[in-house]
Amino acid sequence: MSEATPESRWDLTPLYSSPDATELAADLDEARRQAAAFRSDYSGKISGLDAGGLLAALRRYEALSELIAKPQLYAHLLFASDSGDDTAKCLSQQTAEFANLMSRELLFFNLEIMAVPDETFAAVSADPCLESYRHHLAHVRRFKPHTLTEREEQLLTLKNLSGVEAFTRLYDELSASLTYSMELDNEVREFTGEELLSLLHHPDATVRERAFATFLKKHEEHEIVLGSVFNTVILDHGQEIELRGYADPMAPTNLGNELTEGVVGRLMEVSEENYGLAREYFTHKAKLLNLPKLKNTDIYAPLPGSDRKFGFGEACELVRTAFRQFSPAWEEIITAFFADRRVDIYPRTGKSGGAFCMGMTPSFLPYVLLNYTGNLRDVATIAHELGHGLHFVLARRQSLVNYHPCLPLAETASVFGEMLLTRHLLDTESDKAVKIELLCAKIEDIIATTFRQNVLTRFEERIHRERQEGLLTSTRLCDLWWEENGRLYGDAVEMIEPYRWGWSYISHFIHARFYCYSYTFAELLVLSLYGQYREEGPSFIPVLEEILNGGGSRSPVEAAKLAGIDLEDPGFWQKGYDFLGELIGELKGLVGN
Ligand SMILES: [Zn+2]
């Protein structure tokens, strides 16, 4: 499935001409020099600054942070596109160590912002010149009760390099290095992990099962490393929770996301109350496939007679049209990703799996990594990642501290972009069979971003809790995974035995604690926003753009309020699931039972 050419790989030269460019080394030197100057100018002086002085310090801090980030972002992209390349590996490690050193040097700044007495802070931050920094400053100060002394923070940051960060890196390198050999069409072939996972969309049930089993069994072979990485990362988090006095493992994520435990808890409970909807769909899908019961390898199976493949050019045209119909300006923004070669398109050995969009800093345009294999879901992934890209481009009007949206809002444009694509495809399609296929794909996608993410989050909660009691054996990790998945699938889906190892390839567990509920949050929020767009028409566009333009300058509660949504309202989340129920109803109407 490879149409790979040099043009299908991204062009990183707008950042640096090569890994050994003299500009890169010069940036590192300049950053080191500026960090030392910043420290000597401001260390011990933050609480004495007036509003104008604090503003100047914040602006210098942002410019310096951009300078530090650029080499690291470049190295990260280089490494993601070829983790087997020694130059990329060394540069990635070197810049990570450098960023670690710089963050220790600059730690004092946020610590001193936290230490400003409440009354002084209230007076200084009330000054109009700090308006665009007020949210950021308040957010920094919220971590005060969980922050240690500067020396302790420095030591923790230093030891992370050879601790949790080293295990994360090992996990990434191991995952990217795995290749699989499997028989397909009477021929034994080598596959990347991405290629095997994409075979879950193969029309032949035995191929789907063989592909997923091959993928999972290879992970089982690496049980020692994977089990050790999971245990270490979870142990590290547990120690951090204790040291910093958080109430539970999810608390730092919620604080970072500016969400209360109540809002997140309600989101998860409502998701569980609606697991029955997923089971209803699975039972229905089994009928469509003429199977007595689904296996979990059948969930994404194509319907009989549909094996539609999309060339990459055709896929891009569909995504562009869908975005254009919403807003011509949006189409222009996403088209530039291809014109500038800021997209790495096809799978290959050594390249990171999955797909991501990397927001850089306001001065540099974002990059997108895909592993395009041509099925309908890959087309949706283009819409998803370019939605992220659009969000980062719009947020460039913010300064660095307000540029990255907080996690629960980070999936807003991506999920909305996918919705635009689905609606476009459904509206332009006259063939009933294709419409059924599209609806199934959308429903499966919503199930994957809501219920499945909820299962992942429940599993993550349990492994963190149990790790506090002692080592988690691989068998125990497998058992917990099996149980939480079983709560969703119930009697409607039979899980294949190797799926016990399904936890081991979910990189979010390693990269970002409790990231997964952000997907559930975003999907349900976007279903509501999309519903509003259908009701209100074009007058809704500026509302959504205002949310996206804001980047990370607002909390999720404030951003949702712009669209008149109250996240504290317990009934809010149910609306998203009601929308899913409607889609399932629409599907039944088309199928005729
Ligand atoms: Zn995303």
XYZ file of C-alpha atoms and ligand atoms in Angstrom:
594
model
C 0.000 0.000 0.000
C 2.942 2.263 -0.336
C 2.950 5.276 -2.575
C 5.863 6.510 -0.499
C 8.093 9.099 -2.156
C 10.407 11.649 -0.554
C 7.468 14.084 -0.829
C 5.357 11.836 1.387
C 7.816 12.408 4.263
C 7.819 15.656 6.131
C 10.213 18.495 5.516
C 11.794 19.612 8.773
C 14.130 22.176 7.217
C 12.022 25.188 8.332
C 13.263 24.198 11.802
C 16.862 23.216 11.064
C 18.632 22.255 7.847
C 19.993 19.036 9.410
C 20.634 17.422 12.810
C 24.201 18.753 12.752
C 23.288 22.294 11.616
C 25.426 24.950 13.287
C 22.202 26.913 14.019
C 21.058 24.124 16.283
C 24.212 24.146 18.378
C 24.083 27.956 18.409
C 20.475 27.894 19.696
C 21.485 25.602 22.550
C 24.340 27.948 23.495
C 22.145 31.019 23.252
C 19.447 29.384 25.374
C 22.017 28.460 28.010
C 23.331 32.036 28.063
C 19.860 33.601 28.254
C 18.720 31.200 30.984
C 21.713 32.162 33.147
C 21.003 35.873 32.552
C 17.303 35.406 33.337
C 18.148 33.621 36.542
C 20.590 36.250 37.678
C 18.152 39.068 36.822
C 15.091 37.587 38.526
C 15.982 34.916 41.065
C 14.720 35.997 44.494
C 13.023 39.085 43.053
C 9.633 38.003 41.685
C 7.551 38.897 44.739
C 8.983 42.437 44.625
C 7.958 43.092 40.997
C 5.149 45.459 40.075
C 2.751 44.540 37.250
C 4.949 46.021 34.518
C 8.008 44.216 35.882
C 6.170 40.888 36.034
C 4.916 41.381 32.475
C 8.483 41.944 31.244
C 9.668 38.844 33.095
C 6.848 36.711 31.629
C 7.659 37.861 28.100
C 11.345 37.072 28.531
C 10.459 33.694 30.019
C 8.258 32.882 27.004
C 10.911 33.885 24.463
C 13.478 31.801 26.289
C 11.115 28.819 26.537
C 10.589 28.953 22.767
C 14.328 28.935 22.222
C 14.722 25.900 24.490
C 11.760 24.069 22.928
C 12.762 24.381 19.277
C 15.730 21.937 19.203
C 13.790 19.444 21.298
C 10.699 19.586 19.089
C 12.862 19.137 16.021
C 14.627 16.152 17.566
C 11.300 14.653 18.624
C 9.980 14.801 15.051
C 13.208 13.383 13.680
C 13.089 10.512 16.170
C 9.374 9.818 15.522
C 10.052 9.460 11.815
C 13.001 7.115 12.303
C 13.624 5.820 15.803
C 16.246 3.374 14.509
C 18.500 6.164 13.277
C 21.402 6.761 15.653
C 21.711 10.473 14.855
C 18.027 11.011 15.632
C 18.337 8.907 18.783
C 21.367 10.824 20.059
C 19.932 14.233 19.250
C 16.640 13.344 20.881
C 18.454 12.269 24.035
C 20.788 15.284 23.970
C 17.961 17.823 23.605
C 15.853 16.055 26.251
C 18.797 16.304 28.661
C 19.286 19.922 27.711
C 15.600 20.757 28.252
C 15.806 18.995 31.595
C 18.826 21.103 32.574
C 17.046 24.292 31.481
C 13.881 23.433 33.356
C 15.930 23.012 36.532
C 17.573 26.374 35.887
C 14.198 28.078 35.412
C 12.183 26.234 38.062
C 12.572 29.155 40.429
C 10.323 31.348 38.279
C 7.066 29.446 38.803
C 8.013 28.633 42.400
C 8.416 32.335 43.138
C 5.137 33.143 41.363
C 3.487 30.647 43.741
C 5.221 32.181 46.728
C 3.902 35.719 46.185
C 1.569 36.442 49.151
C -2.132 36.299 48.173
C -2.818 39.977 48.799
C 0.203 41.185 46.838
C -0.654 38.819 44.016
C -4.274 40.001 43.890
C -3.149 43.637 43.615
C -0.438 43.007 40.980
C -2.435 40.646 38.776
C -5.439 43.015 38.757
C -3.413 45.415 36.611
C -4.850 45.538 33.055
C -1.399 44.984 31.519
C -1.423 41.413 32.875
C -4.863 40.560 31.524
C -3.701 37.946 29.014
C -1.513 36.287 31.682
C -4.061 36.253 34.518
C -5.391 32.797 33.748
C -1.889 31.360 33.406
C -0.684 32.917 36.668
C -3.710 31.670 38.609
C -3.192 28.211 37.107
C 0.461 28.127 38.191
C -0.479 29.174 41.723
C -3.022 26.363 42.030
C -0.114 23.895 42.245
C 1.348 25.623 45.288
C 0.105 23.068 47.857
C 1.719 20.285 45.800
C 5.083 21.889 45.181
C 8.358 21.180 46.977
C 11.370 23.395 47.560
C 13.464 24.494 44.597
C 16.309 22.113 45.461
C 13.921 19.176 45.832
C 12.177 20.020 42.567
C 15.540 20.265 40.821
C 16.620 16.874 42.112
C 13.355 15.239 41.062
C 13.655 16.713 37.580
C 17.271 15.582 37.324
C 16.574 12.037 38.465
C 13.620 11.722 36.056
C 16.143 11.566 33.212
C 17.527 8.248 34.365
C 14.201 7.231 35.918
C 10.734 7.554 34.457
C 11.877 9.301 31.270
C 14.379 6.538 30.544
C 11.660 3.901 30.900
C 9.359 5.890 28.619
C 12.099 6.053 26.019
C 12.790 2.338 26.303
C 9.087 1.663 25.785
C 9.003 3.850 22.652
C 12.121 2.297 21.176
C 10.946 -1.234 21.857
C 7.476 -0.556 20.406
C 8.860 1.034 17.250
C 11.404 -1.745 16.720
C 8.890 -4.598 16.723
C 8.262 -6.308 13.413
C 5.895 -9.188 12.877
C 5.831 -12.046 10.496
C 2.476 -13.437 9.454
C 0.944 -15.378 6.604
C -1.372 -13.418 4.337
C -2.635 -14.571 0.934
C -0.536 -17.781 1.154
C 2.659 -15.855 1.700
C 4.574 -15.203 4.910
C 5.353 -11.485 5.129
C 6.878 -8.957 7.494
C 4.509 -6.355 8.913
C 4.795 -3.269 11.083
C 2.476 -3.082 14.089
C 0.403 -0.438 12.342
C -0.083 -2.647 9.320
C -1.253 -5.521 11.517
C -3.696 -3.328 13.418
C -5.076 -2.048 10.153
C -5.856 -5.678 9.249
C -8.613 -5.484 11.892
C -10.514 -3.962 8.959
C -9.851 -6.970 6.712
C -12.995 -8.704 5.349
C -11.803 -12.180 6.395
C -12.479 -12.908 10.077
C -9.597 -15.384 10.335
C -7.142 -12.778 8.995
C -8.410 -10.187 11.492
C -8.000 -12.587 14.371
C -4.608 -13.856 13.216
C -3.296 -10.302 12.757
C -4.396 -9.099 16.191
C -3.215 -12.298 17.875
C 0.200 -12.017 16.151
C 0.462 -8.424 17.320
C -0.500 -9.207 20.917
C 1.589 -12.372 21.225
C 4.684 -10.433 20.198
C 3.953 -8.090 23.099
C 3.599 -11.073 25.375
C 7.088 -12.203 24.294
C 8.383 -8.885 25.637
C 6.566 -9.383 28.913
C 9.680 -8.730 31.014
C 10.382 -5.298 29.541
C 6.747 -4.215 29.198
C 5.806 -5.366 32.694
C 8.846 -3.618 34.118
C 8.137 -0.361 32.264
C 4.522 -0.332 33.456
C 5.478 -1.091 37.050
C 8.172 1.566 37.105
C 6.080 4.293 35.522
C 3.161 3.592 37.848
C 5.408 3.335 40.908
C 7.014 6.647 39.971
C 3.608 8.279 39.739
C 2.563 6.817 43.086
C 5.673 8.200 44.762
C 5.055 11.583 43.203
C 1.450 11.615 44.465
C 2.653 10.898 47.969
C 5.528 13.395 47.901
C 3.269 16.140 46.614
C 0.304 15.359 48.824
C -2.324 14.641 46.180
C -5.483 12.877 47.278
C -5.379 10.240 44.534
C -3.548 9.245 41.331
C -5.913 11.147 39.038
C -5.790 14.382 41.034
C -2.764 15.977 39.281
C -4.344 15.359 35.874
C -7.634 16.909 36.986
C -5.847 19.904 38.449
C -3.840 20.326 35.245
C -7.046 20.013 33.228
C -8.813 22.553 35.463
C -11.613 20.081 36.061
C -13.092 19.068 39.370
C -13.205 15.473 40.483
C -16.993 15.809 40.438
C -17.178 16.717 36.743
C -14.787 13.906 35.738
C -16.471 11.384 38.028
C -19.875 12.199 36.579
C -18.513 11.902 33.020
C -17.268 8.400 33.814
C -20.412 7.290 35.616
C -22.678 8.459 32.809
C -20.421 6.610 30.356
C -20.836 3.393 32.349
C -24.587 3.868 32.618
C -24.622 3.888 28.819
C -22.430 0.791 28.171
C -25.675 -0.917 27.123
C -25.781 1.292 24.022
C -22.463 -0.146 22.857
C -23.695 -3.693 23.474
C -26.874 -2.944 21.531
C -24.754 -1.815 18.593
C -22.447 -4.854 18.809
C -25.428 -7.210 18.714
C -26.646 -5.347 15.671
C -23.276 -5.472 13.960
C -23.128 -9.245 14.487
C -26.373 -9.502 12.492
C -24.964 -7.294 9.729
C -21.953 -9.620 9.508
C -24.146 -12.760 9.706
C -22.303 -13.890 12.826
C -23.989 -15.455 15.874
C -21.846 -13.246 18.114
C -19.023 -10.739 17.624
C -15.450 -11.394 18.669
C -13.530 -8.261 19.602
C -11.620 -8.704 16.347
C -14.927 -8.280 14.451
C -15.875 -4.881 15.851
C -14.239 -2.965 13.005
C -14.916 -5.575 10.327
C -16.135 -4.169 7.023
C -19.697 -5.078 6.093
C -20.117 -7.756 3.411
C -19.459 -6.343 -0.045
C -17.645 -3.250 1.138
C -13.914 -3.109 0.797
C -13.587 0.515 -0.182
C -10.011 1.775 -0.329
C -9.116 5.420 -0.708
C -6.021 6.687 -2.465
C -4.305 9.325 -0.399
C -5.104 12.078 -2.940
C -8.792 11.190 -2.936
C -8.850 11.064 0.858
C -7.312 14.534 1.135
C -9.799 15.949 -1.336
C -12.687 14.599 0.769
C -11.270 16.100 3.951
C -10.607 19.441 2.279
C -14.131 19.622 0.872
C -15.656 18.800 4.259
C -13.632 21.561 5.922
C -14.332 24.032 3.088
C -18.092 23.572 3.464
C -17.763 24.646 7.081
C -15.344 27.474 6.429
C -13.168 28.258 3.377
C -10.564 29.699 5.749
C -10.329 26.307 7.466
C -9.675 24.580 4.158
C -6.892 27.019 3.405
C -5.211 26.297 6.734
C -5.255 22.521 6.315
C -4.202 22.649 2.655
C -1.011 24.417 3.688
C 0.059 21.291 5.641
C 0.473 19.431 2.352
C 1.886 22.359 0.411
C 4.569 22.832 3.103
C 5.144 19.075 3.513
C 4.294 19.163 7.189
C 2.752 15.678 6.996
C 4.579 12.323 7.124
C 2.132 9.988 5.414
C 2.927 6.251 5.139
C 3.962 3.530 7.620
C 7.523 2.190 7.641
C 9.744 0.290 10.068
C 11.238 2.504 12.749
C 8.562 5.178 12.342
C 6.282 5.751 15.321
C 2.918 4.036 15.135
C -0.510 5.652 15.210
C -0.943 9.257 14.277
C -0.312 12.571 15.978
C -0.189 16.263 15.394
C 2.588 18.101 17.144
C 1.910 21.653 18.152
C 5.212 23.478 18.323
C 5.389 27.034 19.660
C 3.481 30.077 18.323
C 6.466 30.850 16.057
C 6.457 27.504 14.235
C 3.755 25.673 12.334
C 2.554 22.278 13.601
C 3.478 18.904 12.047
C 1.329 15.799 11.489
C 2.389 12.140 11.499
C 0.114 9.557 9.847
C 0.398 5.863 9.032
C -1.933 5.886 6.054
C -3.071 2.496 4.740
C -6.141 3.562 2.767
C -9.215 2.447 4.692
C -12.118 4.682 5.674
C -10.758 5.108 9.183
C -7.457 6.365 7.851
C -9.400 9.050 5.999
C -11.062 10.018 9.286
C -7.612 10.125 10.901
C -6.515 12.735 8.349
C -9.530 14.870 9.328
C -8.732 14.272 13.007
C -5.054 15.194 12.908
C -5.585 18.161 10.605
C -8.286 19.316 13.019
C -5.568 19.376 15.689
C -3.310 21.170 13.225
C -5.956 23.797 12.550
C -6.423 24.306 16.290
C -2.687 24.924 16.766
C -2.592 27.301 13.813
C -5.547 29.306 15.179
C -3.998 29.363 18.662
C -0.807 30.947 17.317
C -2.356 34.329 18.127
C -1.757 33.431 21.781
C 1.609 33.802 23.447
C 3.452 30.633 24.487
C 1.922 30.113 27.946
C -1.568 30.299 26.409
C -0.806 28.402 23.214
C -1.374 24.728 24.099
C -5.036 23.974 24.846
C -5.556 22.029 28.072
C -6.144 18.312 27.436
C -9.968 18.208 27.559
C -10.130 20.964 24.930
C -7.219 19.591 22.921
C -9.481 17.140 21.080
C -12.200 19.677 20.201
C -11.164 20.614 16.654
C -9.955 17.105 15.831
C -13.237 15.416 16.743
C -15.229 18.230 15.147
C -13.197 17.795 11.928
C -14.073 14.104 11.862
C -17.748 14.952 12.322
C -17.601 17.347 9.364
C -16.086 14.593 7.229
C -18.740 12.029 8.201
C -21.591 14.428 7.515
C -20.080 15.320 4.144
C -19.736 11.658 3.217
C -23.267 10.798 4.411
C -24.794 13.747 2.564
C -23.098 13.074 -0.754
C -23.680 9.330 -0.759
C -26.805 7.965 -2.420
C -26.029 4.261 -2.099
C -27.843 2.844 0.941
C -25.188 0.178 1.555
C -22.438 2.803 1.696
C -24.531 4.969 4.028
C -24.914 2.005 6.373
C -21.172 1.471 6.260
C -20.501 5.137 7.038
C -22.893 5.154 9.954
C -21.347 1.981 11.357
C -17.891 3.546 11.062
C -19.032 6.690 12.866
C -20.787 4.754 15.624
C -17.743 2.513 16.087
C -15.588 5.580 16.229
C -17.736 7.200 18.917
C -17.718 3.935 20.879
C -13.909 3.880 20.625
C -13.513 7.464 21.823
C -16.049 7.278 24.636
C -16.738 3.810 26.074
C -13.356 2.339 25.201
C -11.523 5.341 26.686
C -13.652 4.969 29.787
C -12.585 1.316 30.051
C -8.962 2.438 29.665
C -9.359 5.046 32.391
C -11.001 2.585 34.804
C -8.173 0.117 34.134
C -5.611 2.865 34.708
C -7.265 3.828 38.002
C -7.084 0.234 39.176
C -3.436 -0.374 38.231
C -2.373 2.798 40.022
C -4.335 1.830 43.102
C -3.058 -1.754 43.162
C 0.551 -0.742 42.530
C 0.424 1.052 45.859
C 0.066 -2.379 47.469
C 2.996 -3.924 45.612
C 4.363 -5.138 42.285
C 1.843 -5.804 39.538
C 2.685 -9.059 37.821
C 1.957 -9.273 34.115
C -0.736 -11.817 34.920
C -2.424 -9.337 37.229
C -2.212 -6.574 34.599
C -3.797 -8.992 32.122
C -6.549 -9.926 34.588
C -7.461 -6.322 35.393
C -7.510 -5.460 31.695
C -9.745 -8.447 30.985
C -12.170 -7.523 33.747
C -12.601 -3.871 32.764
C -13.077 -4.755 29.096
C -15.546 -7.446 30.115
C -17.676 -4.835 31.868
C -18.143 -3.061 28.532
C -18.503 -6.059 26.249
C -20.638 -8.215 28.563
C -22.308 -11.057 26.694
C -22.358 -9.105 23.433
C -18.701 -9.612 22.461
C -16.288 -12.520 22.965
C -12.721 -11.365 23.620
C -9.969 -13.444 21.987
C -7.559 -14.944 24.507
C -4.396 -12.977 23.449
C -6.358 -9.767 24.063
C -5.342 -10.197 27.707
C -2.180 -8.368 26.558
C -4.159 -5.452 25.107
C -2.977 -3.090 27.861
C 0.649 -3.398 26.863
C 0.464 -1.401 23.634
C -1.552 1.595 24.879
C 1.170 4.221 24.949
C -0.983 6.803 26.778
C -0.532 4.779 29.978
C 3.202 5.411 29.674
C 3.261 8.889 28.169
C 0.534 10.792 29.984
C -1.266 9.692 33.118
C -5.077 9.629 32.719
C -5.009 11.202 29.284
C -7.743 8.884 28.007
C -10.746 10.509 29.669
C -9.962 13.629 27.637
C -11.147 11.727 24.559
C -14.468 10.876 26.215
C -14.795 14.457 27.386
C -14.010 15.894 23.945
C -16.232 13.501 22.008
C -19.286 14.253 24.144
C -18.556 17.993 24.145
C -18.142 17.988 20.364
C -21.322 15.994 19.774
C -23.091 18.798 21.642
C -21.255 21.526 19.746
C -22.027 19.788 16.472
C -25.688 19.533 17.446
C -25.674 23.289 18.031
C -24.097 23.893 14.644
C -26.894 21.889 12.997
C -29.506 23.964 14.816
C -27.930 27.397 14.519
C -26.133 27.181 11.162
C -23.381 29.649 10.183
C -23.919 31.897 13.237
C -22.304 29.086 15.263
C -18.982 29.272 13.344
C -17.587 32.337 15.173
C -18.490 30.731 18.528
C -16.418 27.638 17.745
C -13.598 29.745 16.330
C -13.540 31.819 19.491
C -13.108 28.638 21.538
C -10.289 27.411 19.263
C -8.556 30.796 18.956
C -8.316 30.827 22.740
C -5.787 27.950 22.760
C -4.978 27.349 26.420
C -6.090 30.750 27.663
C -9.363 29.466 29.149
C -10.399 26.571 31.351
C -12.744 23.952 29.812
C -15.612 25.308 31.922
C -15.048 28.872 30.640
C -14.621 27.717 27.035
C -17.803 25.616 27.090
C -19.655 28.571 28.552
C -18.925 30.529 25.354
C -21.228 28.078 23.603
C -23.761 28.260 26.443
C -22.784 24.836 27.807
C -22.688 24.179 31.556
C -20.252 21.325 32.263
C -21.347 21.197 35.883
C -24.839 20.193 34.787
C -25.016 16.433 35.378
C -27.485 16.050 32.514
C -25.048 17.487 29.993
C -23.075 14.286 29.322
C -26.195 12.243 28.735
C -27.043 14.462 25.745
C -23.961 13.173 23.903
C -25.010 9.571 24.478
C -28.555 10.399 23.391
C -27.038 11.607 20.108
C -25.241 8.257 19.786
C -28.566 6.539 20.458
C -30.078 8.545 17.579
C -27.299 7.431 15.223
C -27.937 3.797 16.175
C -31.647 4.445 15.542
C -30.833 5.939 12.128
C -28.777 2.863 11.301
C -31.621 0.544 12.294
C -33.976 2.594 10.126
C -31.722 2.113 7.110
C -31.204 -1.587 7.707
C -34.927 -2.033 8.251
C -35.257 -3.661 11.657
Zn -6.398 13.622 18.819
